[in-house]
CSV table of C-alpha atoms and ligand atoms in Angstrom, one decimal:
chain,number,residue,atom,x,y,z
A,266,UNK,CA,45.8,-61.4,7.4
A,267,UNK,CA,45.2,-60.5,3.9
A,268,UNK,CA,46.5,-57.4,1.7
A,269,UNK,CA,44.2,-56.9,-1.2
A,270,UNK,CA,45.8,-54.2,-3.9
A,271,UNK,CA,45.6,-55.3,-7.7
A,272,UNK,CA,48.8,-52.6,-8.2
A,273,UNK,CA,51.4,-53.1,-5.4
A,274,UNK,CA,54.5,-52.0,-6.5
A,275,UNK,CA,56.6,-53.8,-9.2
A,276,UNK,CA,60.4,-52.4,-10.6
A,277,UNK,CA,60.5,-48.9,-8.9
A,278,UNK,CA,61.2,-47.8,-12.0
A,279,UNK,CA,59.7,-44.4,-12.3
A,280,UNK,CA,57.6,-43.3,-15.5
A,281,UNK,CA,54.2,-42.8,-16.9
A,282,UNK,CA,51.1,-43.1,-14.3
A,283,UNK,CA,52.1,-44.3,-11.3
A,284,UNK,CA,49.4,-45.0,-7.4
A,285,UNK,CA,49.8,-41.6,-5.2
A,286,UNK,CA,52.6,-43.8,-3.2
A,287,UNK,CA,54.9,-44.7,-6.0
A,288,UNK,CA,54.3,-41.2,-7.2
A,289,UNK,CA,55.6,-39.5,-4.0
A,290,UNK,CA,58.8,-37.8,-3.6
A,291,UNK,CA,58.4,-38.4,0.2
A,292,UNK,CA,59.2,-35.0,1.9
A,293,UNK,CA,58.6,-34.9,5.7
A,294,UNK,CA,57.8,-31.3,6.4
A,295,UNK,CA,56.5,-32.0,9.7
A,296,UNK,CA,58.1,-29.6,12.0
A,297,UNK,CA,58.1,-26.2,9.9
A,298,UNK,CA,54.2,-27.2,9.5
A,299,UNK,CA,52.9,-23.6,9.7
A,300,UNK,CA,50.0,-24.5,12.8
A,301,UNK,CA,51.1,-25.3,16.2
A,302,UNK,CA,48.2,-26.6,17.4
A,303,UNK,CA,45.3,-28.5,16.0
A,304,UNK,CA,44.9,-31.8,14.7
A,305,UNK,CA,47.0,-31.7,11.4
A,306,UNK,CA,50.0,-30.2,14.0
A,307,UNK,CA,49.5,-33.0,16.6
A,308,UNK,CA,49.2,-35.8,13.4
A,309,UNK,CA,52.5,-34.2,11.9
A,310,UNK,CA,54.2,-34.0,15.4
A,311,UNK,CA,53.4,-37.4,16.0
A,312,UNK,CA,54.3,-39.2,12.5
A,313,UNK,CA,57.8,-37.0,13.1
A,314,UNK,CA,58.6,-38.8,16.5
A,315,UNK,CA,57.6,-42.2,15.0
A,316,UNK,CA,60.0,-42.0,11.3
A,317,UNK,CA,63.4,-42.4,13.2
A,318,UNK,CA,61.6,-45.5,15.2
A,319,UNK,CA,60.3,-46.9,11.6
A,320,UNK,CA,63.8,-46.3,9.5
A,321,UNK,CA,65.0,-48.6,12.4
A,322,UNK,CA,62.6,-51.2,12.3
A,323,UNK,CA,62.1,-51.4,8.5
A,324,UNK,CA,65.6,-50.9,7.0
A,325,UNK,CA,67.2,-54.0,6.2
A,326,UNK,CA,70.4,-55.1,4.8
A,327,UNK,CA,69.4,-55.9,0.9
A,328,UNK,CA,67.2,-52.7,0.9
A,329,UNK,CA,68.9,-49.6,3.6
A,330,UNK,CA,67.6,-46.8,3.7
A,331,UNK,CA,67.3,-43.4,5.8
A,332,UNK,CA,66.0,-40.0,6.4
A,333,UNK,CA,67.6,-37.5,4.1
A,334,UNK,CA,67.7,-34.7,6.0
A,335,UNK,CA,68.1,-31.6,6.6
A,336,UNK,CA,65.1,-29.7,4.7
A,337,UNK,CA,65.6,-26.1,4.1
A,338,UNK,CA,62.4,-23.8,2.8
A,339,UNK,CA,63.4,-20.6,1.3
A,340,UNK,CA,61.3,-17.1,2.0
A,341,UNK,CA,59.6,-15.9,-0.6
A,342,UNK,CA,58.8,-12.6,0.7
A,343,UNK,CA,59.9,-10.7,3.8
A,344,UNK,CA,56.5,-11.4,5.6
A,345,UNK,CA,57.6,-14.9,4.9
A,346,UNK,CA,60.9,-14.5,6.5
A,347,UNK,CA,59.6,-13.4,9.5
A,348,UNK,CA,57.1,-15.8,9.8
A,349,UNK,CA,59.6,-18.6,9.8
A,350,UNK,CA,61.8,-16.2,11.8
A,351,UNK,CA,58.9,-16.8,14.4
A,352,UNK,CA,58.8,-20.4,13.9
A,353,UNK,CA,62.5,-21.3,13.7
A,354,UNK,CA,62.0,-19.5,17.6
A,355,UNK,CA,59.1,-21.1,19.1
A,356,UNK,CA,60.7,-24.5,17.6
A,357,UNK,CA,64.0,-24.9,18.3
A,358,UNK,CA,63.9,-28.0,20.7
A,359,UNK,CA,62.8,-29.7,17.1
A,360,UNK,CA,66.0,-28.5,15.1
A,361,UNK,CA,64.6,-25.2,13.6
A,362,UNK,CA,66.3,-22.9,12.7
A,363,UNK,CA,66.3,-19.1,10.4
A,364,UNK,CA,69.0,-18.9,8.2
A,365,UNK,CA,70.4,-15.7,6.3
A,366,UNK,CA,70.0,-16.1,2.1
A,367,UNK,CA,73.0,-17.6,0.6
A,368,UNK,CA,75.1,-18.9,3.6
A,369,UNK,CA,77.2,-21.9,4.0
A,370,UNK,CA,74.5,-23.3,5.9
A,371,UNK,CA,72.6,-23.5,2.5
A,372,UNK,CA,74.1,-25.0,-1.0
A,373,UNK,CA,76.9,-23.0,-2.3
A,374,UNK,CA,74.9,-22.7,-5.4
A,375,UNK,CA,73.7,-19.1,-6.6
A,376,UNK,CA,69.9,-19.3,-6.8
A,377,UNK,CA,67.1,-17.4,-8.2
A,378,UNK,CA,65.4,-15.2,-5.8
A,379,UNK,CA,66.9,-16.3,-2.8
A,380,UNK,CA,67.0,-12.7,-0.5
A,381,UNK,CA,65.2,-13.3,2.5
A,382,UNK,CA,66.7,-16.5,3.8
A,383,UNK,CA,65.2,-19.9,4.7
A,384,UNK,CA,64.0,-22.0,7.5
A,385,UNK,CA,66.3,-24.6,8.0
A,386,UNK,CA,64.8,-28.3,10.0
A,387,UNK,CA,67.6,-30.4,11.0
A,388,UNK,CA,64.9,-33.5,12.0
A,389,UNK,CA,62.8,-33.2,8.4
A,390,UNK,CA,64.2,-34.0,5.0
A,391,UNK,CA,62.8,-37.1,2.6
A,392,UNK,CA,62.7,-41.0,2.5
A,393,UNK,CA,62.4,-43.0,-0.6
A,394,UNK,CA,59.1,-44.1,-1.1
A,395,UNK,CA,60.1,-47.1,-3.2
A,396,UNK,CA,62.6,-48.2,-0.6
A,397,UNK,CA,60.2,-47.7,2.1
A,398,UNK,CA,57.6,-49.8,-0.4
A,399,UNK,CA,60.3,-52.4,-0.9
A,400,UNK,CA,61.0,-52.7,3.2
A,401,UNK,CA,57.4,-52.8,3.8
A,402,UNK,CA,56.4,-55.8,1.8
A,403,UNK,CA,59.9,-57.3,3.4
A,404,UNK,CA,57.9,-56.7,6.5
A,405,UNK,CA,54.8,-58.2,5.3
A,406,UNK,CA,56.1,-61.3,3.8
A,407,UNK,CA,57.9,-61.7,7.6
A,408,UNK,CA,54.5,-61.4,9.5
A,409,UNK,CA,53.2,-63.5,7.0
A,410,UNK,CA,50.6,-61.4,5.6
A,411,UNK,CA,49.5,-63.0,2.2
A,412,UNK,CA,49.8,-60.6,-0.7
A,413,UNK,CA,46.2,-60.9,-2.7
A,414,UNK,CA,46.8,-58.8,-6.1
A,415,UNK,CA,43.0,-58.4,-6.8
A,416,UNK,CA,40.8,-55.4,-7.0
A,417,UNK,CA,37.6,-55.6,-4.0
A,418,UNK,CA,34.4,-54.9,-5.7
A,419,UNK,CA,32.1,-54.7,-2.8
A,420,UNK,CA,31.7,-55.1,1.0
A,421,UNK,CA,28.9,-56.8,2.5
A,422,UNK,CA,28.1,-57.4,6.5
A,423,UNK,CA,28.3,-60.4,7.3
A,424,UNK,CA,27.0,-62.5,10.2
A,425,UNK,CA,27.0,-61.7,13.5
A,426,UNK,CA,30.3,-63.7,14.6
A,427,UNK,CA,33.4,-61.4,14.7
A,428,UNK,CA,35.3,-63.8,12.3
A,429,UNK,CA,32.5,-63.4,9.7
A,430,UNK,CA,31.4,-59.6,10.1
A,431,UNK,CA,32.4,-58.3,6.3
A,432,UNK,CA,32.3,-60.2,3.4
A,433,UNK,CA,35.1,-59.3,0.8
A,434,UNK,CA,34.1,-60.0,-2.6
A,435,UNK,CA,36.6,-59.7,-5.0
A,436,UNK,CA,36.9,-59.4,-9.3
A,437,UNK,CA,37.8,-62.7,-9.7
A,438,UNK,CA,34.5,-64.0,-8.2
A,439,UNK,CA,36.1,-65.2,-5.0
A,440,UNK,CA,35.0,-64.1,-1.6
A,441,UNK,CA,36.5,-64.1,1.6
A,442,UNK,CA,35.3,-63.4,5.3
A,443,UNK,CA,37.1,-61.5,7.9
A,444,UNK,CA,36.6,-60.0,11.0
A,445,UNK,CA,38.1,-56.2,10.5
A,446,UNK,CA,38.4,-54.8,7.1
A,447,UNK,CA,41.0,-51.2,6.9
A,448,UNK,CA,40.0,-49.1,3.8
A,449,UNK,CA,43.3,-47.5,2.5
A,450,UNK,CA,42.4,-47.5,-1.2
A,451,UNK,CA,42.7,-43.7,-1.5
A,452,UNK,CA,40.3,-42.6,-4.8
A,453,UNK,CA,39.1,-46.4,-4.6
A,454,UNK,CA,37.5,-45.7,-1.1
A,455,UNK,CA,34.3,-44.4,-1.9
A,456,UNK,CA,32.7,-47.1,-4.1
A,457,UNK,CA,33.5,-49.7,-1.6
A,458,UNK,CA,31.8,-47.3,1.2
A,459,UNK,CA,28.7,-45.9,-0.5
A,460,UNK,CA,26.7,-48.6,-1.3
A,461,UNK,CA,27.3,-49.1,3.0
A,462,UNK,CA,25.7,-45.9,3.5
A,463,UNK,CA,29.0,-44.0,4.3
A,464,UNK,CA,29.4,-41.3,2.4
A,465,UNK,CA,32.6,-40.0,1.3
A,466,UNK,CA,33.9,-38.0,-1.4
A,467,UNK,CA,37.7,-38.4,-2.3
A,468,UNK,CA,38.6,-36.0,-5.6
A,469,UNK,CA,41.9,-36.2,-7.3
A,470,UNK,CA,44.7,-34.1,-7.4
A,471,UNK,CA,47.2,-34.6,-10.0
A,472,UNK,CA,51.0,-34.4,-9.0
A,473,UNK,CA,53.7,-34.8,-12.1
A,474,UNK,CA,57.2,-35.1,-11.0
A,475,UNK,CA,60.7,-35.2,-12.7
A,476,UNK,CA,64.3,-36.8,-12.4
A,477,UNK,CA,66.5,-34.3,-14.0
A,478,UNK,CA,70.6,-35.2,-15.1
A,479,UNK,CA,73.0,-32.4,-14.7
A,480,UNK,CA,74.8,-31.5,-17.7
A,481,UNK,CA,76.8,-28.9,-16.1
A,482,UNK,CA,80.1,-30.3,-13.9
A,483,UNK,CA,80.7,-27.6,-12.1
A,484,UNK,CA,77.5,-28.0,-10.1
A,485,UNK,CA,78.2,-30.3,-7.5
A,486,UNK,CA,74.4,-31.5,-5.7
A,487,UNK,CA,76.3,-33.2,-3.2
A,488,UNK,CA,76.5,-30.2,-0.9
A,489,UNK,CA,72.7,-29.5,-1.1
A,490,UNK,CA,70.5,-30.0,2.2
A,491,UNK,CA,68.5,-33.3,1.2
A,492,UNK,CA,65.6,-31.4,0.2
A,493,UNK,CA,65.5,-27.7,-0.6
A,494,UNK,CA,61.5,-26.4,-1.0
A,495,UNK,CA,62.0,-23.0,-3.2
A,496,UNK,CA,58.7,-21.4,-4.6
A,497,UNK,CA,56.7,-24.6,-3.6
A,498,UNK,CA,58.8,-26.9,-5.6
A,499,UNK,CA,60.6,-29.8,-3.7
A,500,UNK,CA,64.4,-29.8,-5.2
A,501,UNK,CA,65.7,-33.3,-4.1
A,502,UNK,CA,69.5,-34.3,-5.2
A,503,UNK,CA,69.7,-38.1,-5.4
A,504,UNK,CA,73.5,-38.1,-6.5
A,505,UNK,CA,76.2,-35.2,-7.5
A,506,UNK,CA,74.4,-34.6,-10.5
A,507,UNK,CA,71.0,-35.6,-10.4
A,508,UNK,CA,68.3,-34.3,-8.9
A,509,UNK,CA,64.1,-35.2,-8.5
A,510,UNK,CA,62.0,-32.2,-9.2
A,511,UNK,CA,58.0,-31.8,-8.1
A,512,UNK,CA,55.7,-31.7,-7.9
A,513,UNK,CA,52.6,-30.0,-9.5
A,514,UNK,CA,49.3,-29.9,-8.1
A,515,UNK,CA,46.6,-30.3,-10.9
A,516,UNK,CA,42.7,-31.3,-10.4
A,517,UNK,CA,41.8,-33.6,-12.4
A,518,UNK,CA,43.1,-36.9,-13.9
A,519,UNK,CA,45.0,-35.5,-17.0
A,520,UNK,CA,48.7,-34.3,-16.8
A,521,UNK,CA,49.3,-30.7,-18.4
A,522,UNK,CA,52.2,-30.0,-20.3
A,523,UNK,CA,52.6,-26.4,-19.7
A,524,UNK,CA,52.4,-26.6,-16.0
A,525,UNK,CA,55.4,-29.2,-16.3
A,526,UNK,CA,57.3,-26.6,-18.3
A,527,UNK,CA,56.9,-23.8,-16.0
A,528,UNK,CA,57.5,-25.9,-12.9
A,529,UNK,CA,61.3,-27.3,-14.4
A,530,UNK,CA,61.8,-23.4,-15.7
A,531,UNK,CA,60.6,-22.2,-12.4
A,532,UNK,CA,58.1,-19.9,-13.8
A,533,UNK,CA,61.5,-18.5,-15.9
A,534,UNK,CA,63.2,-18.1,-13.2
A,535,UNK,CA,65.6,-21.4,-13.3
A,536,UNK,CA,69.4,-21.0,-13.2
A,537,UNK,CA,70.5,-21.9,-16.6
A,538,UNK,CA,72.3,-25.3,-15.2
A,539,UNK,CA,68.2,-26.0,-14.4
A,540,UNK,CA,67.1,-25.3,-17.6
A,541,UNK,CA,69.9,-27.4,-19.5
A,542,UNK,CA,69.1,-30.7,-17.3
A,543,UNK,CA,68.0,-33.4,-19.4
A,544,UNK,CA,65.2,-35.2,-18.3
A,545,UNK,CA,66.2,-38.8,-17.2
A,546,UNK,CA,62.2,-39.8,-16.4
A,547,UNK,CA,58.9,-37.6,-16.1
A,548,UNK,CA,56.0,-39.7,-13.8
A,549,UNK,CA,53.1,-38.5,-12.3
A,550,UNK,CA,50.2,-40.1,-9.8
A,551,UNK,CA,47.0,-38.6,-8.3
A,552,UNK,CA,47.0,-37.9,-4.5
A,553,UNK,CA,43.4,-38.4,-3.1
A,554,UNK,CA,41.5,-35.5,-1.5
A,555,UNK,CA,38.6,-35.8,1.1
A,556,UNK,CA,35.7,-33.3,-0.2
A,557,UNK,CA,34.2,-31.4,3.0
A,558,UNK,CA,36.2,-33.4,5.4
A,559,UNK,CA,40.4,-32.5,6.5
A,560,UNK,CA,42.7,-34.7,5.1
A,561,UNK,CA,43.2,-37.7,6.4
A,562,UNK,CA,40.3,-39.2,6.8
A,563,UNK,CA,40.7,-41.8,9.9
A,564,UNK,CA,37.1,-42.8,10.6
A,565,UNK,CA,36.3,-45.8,12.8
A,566,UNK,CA,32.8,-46.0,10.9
A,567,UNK,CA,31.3,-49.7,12.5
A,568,UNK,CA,32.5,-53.3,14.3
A,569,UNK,CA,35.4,-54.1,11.8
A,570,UNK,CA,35.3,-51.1,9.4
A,571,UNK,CA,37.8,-48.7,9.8
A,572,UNK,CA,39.0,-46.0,7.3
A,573,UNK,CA,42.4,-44.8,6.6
A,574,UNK,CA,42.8,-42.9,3.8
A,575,UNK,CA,42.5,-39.1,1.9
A,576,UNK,CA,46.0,-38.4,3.3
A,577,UNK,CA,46.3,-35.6,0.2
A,578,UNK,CA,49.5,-34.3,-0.1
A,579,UNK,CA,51.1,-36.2,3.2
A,580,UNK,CA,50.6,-39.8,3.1
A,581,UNK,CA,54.1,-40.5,3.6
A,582,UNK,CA,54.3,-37.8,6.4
A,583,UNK,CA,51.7,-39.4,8.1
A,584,UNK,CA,52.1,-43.0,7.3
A,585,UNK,CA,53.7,-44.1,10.4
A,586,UNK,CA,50.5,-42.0,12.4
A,587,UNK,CA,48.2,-43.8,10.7
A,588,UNK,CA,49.8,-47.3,11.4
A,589,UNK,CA,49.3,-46.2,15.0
A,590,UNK,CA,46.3,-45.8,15.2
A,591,UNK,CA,44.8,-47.6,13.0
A,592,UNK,CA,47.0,-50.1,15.8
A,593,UNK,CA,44.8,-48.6,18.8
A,594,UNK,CA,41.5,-49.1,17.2
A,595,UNK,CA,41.5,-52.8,16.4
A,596,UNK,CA,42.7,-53.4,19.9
A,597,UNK,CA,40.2,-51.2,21.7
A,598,UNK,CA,37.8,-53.3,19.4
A,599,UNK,CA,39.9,-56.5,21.0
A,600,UNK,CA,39.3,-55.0,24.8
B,236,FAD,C1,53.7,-36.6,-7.4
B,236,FAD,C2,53.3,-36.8,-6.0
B,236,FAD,C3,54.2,-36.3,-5.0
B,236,FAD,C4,53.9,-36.5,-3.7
B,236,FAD,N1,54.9,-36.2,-2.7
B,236,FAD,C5,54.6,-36.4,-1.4
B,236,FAD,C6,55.6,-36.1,-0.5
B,236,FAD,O1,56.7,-35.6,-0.8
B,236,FAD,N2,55.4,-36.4,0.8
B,236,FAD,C7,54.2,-37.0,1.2
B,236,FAD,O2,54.0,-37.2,2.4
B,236,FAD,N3,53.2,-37.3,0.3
B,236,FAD,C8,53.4,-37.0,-1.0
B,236,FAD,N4,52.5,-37.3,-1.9
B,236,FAD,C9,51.2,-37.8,-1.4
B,236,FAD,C10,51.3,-39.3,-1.1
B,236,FAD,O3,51.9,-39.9,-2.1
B,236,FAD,C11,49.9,-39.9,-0.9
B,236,FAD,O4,49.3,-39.1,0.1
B,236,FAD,C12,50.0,-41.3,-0.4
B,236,FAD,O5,50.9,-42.0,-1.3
B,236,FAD,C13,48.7,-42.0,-0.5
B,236,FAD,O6,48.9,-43.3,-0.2
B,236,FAD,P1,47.6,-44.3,-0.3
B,236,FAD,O7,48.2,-45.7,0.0
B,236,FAD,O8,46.5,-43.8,0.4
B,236,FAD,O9,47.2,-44.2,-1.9
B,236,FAD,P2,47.9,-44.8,-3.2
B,236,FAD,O10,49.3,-44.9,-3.1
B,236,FAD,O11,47.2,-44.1,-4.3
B,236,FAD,O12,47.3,-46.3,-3.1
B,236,FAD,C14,46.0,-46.7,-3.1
B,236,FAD,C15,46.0,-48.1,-3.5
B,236,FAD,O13,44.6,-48.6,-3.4
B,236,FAD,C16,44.4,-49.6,-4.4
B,236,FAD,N5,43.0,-49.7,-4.5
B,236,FAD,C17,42.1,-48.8,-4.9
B,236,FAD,N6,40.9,-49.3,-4.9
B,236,FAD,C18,41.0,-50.6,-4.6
B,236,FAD,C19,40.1,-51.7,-4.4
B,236,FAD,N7,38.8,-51.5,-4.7
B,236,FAD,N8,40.5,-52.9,-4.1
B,236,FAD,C20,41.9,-53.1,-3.8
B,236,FAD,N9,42.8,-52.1,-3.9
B,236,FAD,C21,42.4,-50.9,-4.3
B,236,FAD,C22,45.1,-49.0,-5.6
B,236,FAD,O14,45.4,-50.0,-6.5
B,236,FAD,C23,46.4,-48.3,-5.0
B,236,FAD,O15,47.5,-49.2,-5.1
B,236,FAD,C24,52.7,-37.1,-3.3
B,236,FAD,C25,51.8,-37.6,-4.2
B,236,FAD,C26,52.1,-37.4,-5.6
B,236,FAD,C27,51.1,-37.9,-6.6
């Protein structure tokens, strides 16, 4: 079993351009997803039952880590409110609940705009998405998975024997044969499908995020829920006084400056212990977006091609929902 990716994570240290995954802040909101049925609910409910399951597996000593929960999503109107008022009803078996604005339940921190009260979901909150990297390759290197750091420049069809149905052909000029190939290469899915005849479009959708410093002691982060969603920003404290900001959603390739500013200002609405954070590191990444088609895109296209990729804004939501079946289709192929 082979993993080809020329840019598998290196330090973890966060800056600059980083792949969608090193990128990601890792927020599960599965259970205040808005839909209750549907295939995006029924992906998101699923992924949700499988993370405590995964943590368990793939947390090891040198590398621990765990869901940072809970996640509370403040209303933004009173429509909003009772929309989630709704939700936190019809979902309480999955730890939902409506809060009032500014209770104990919440921060202890005065915050802009906060009237209408939040939804509050005990089961969804954030992993690290390094760690989780880290654990994974851990993982890998255990199942013995061999770690190819090359870019794929084409798939052919091989011959008919299963052991020889795709041909990888790779930058350095070597090829390999295998019998199933998974395509999780996010933006780098289509040129390897096209010139197969499948079809796919994949646009990006830029995502800047920031780790901000407190320079003001009397805020104290370590009372905050593990991630608080205000205004569609992800607020994530990762100590007493620091805290990861994101993340903006841009089309295109190139990170603006001005939609950095008014994301860290809040569109002026920051508390002023907000606004006098330094900035400890500033990254961004590009999240890949099917065009025509719902994100994700989990095709089983031919004998030994499957795609599993275009997971948009919730690849690690949905990571562990992919794994599965991605699982189920190789062994129905296996019978
Ligand atoms: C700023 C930001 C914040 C985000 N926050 C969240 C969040 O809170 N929660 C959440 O669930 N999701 C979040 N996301 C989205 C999530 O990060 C992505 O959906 C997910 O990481 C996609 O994973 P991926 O492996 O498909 O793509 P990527 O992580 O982009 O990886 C694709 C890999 O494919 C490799 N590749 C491409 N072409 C080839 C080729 N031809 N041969 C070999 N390798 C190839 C690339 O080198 C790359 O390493 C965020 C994204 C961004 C950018």
């Amino acid at each position: 079993m082979c993993l080809f990716d020329p840019n598998t994570l290196k330090a973890g240290n966060r800056s600059g351009k980083l792949s969608g995954t090193e990128a990601s802040l890792g927020v599960l909101m599965g259970y205040v997803f808005r839909r209750s049925k549907g295939r995006a609910w029924r992906l998101r409910a699923r992924s949700m039952q499988l993370w405590p399951k995964w943590i368990e597996k793939l947390s090891n000593k040198s590398v621990p880590f765990e869901l940072q929960n809970p996640l509370l999503q403040l209303a933004s109107s009173k429509e909003e409110a009772s929309f989630m008022e709704a939700l936190a009803k019809d979902r309480k078996k999955f730890g939902l609940e409506m809060v009032p604005a500014q209770t104990k339940k919440q921060f202890q921190t005065p915050w802009p705009n906060n009237k209408y009260g939040g939804l509050l979901s005990y089961q969804d909150g954030r992993i690290d998405p390094i760690k989780l990297q880290k654990n994974l390759k851990y993982v890998l290197n255990e199942l013995k998975v061999t770690e190819i750091n090359q870019k794929i420049i084409s798939l052919e069809r091989g011959s008919s024997k299963p052991e020889n149905r795709w041909r990888v052909h790779l930058k350095n000029g070597v090829n390999m044969s295998f019998d199933t190939v998974i395509i999780c290469a996010a933006l780098g899915a289509q040129d390897l499908l096209q010139p197969l005849g499948h079809n796919y479009q994949i646009e990006p959708v830029l995502g800047q995020a920031l780790e901000l410093h407190l320079n003001s002691p009397e805020e104290d982060l370590s009372k905050w829920p593990g991630v608080l969603i205000s205004q569609g920003v992800n607020f994530i404290p990762t100590g007493k006084d620091r805290l990861l900001l994101g993340a903006t959603i841009e089309h295109g390739n190139i990170p603006n400056n001005l939609t950095l500013k008014q994301m860290k200002n809040m569109n002026g609405f920051a508390p002023d212990w907000l606004k006098q954070a330094s900035i400890n590191s500033h990254w961004y990444g590009l999240r890949g977006r099917p065009v025509n088609h719902p994100a994700p895109l989990l095709n089983n296209l031919e004998p030994g091609l499957i795609l599993a990729t275009g997971h948009y804004r919730n690849g690690i939501l949905l990571a562990p929902v992919t794994a599965e079946w991605v699982g189920e289709q190789i062994s129905k192929e296996d019978g």
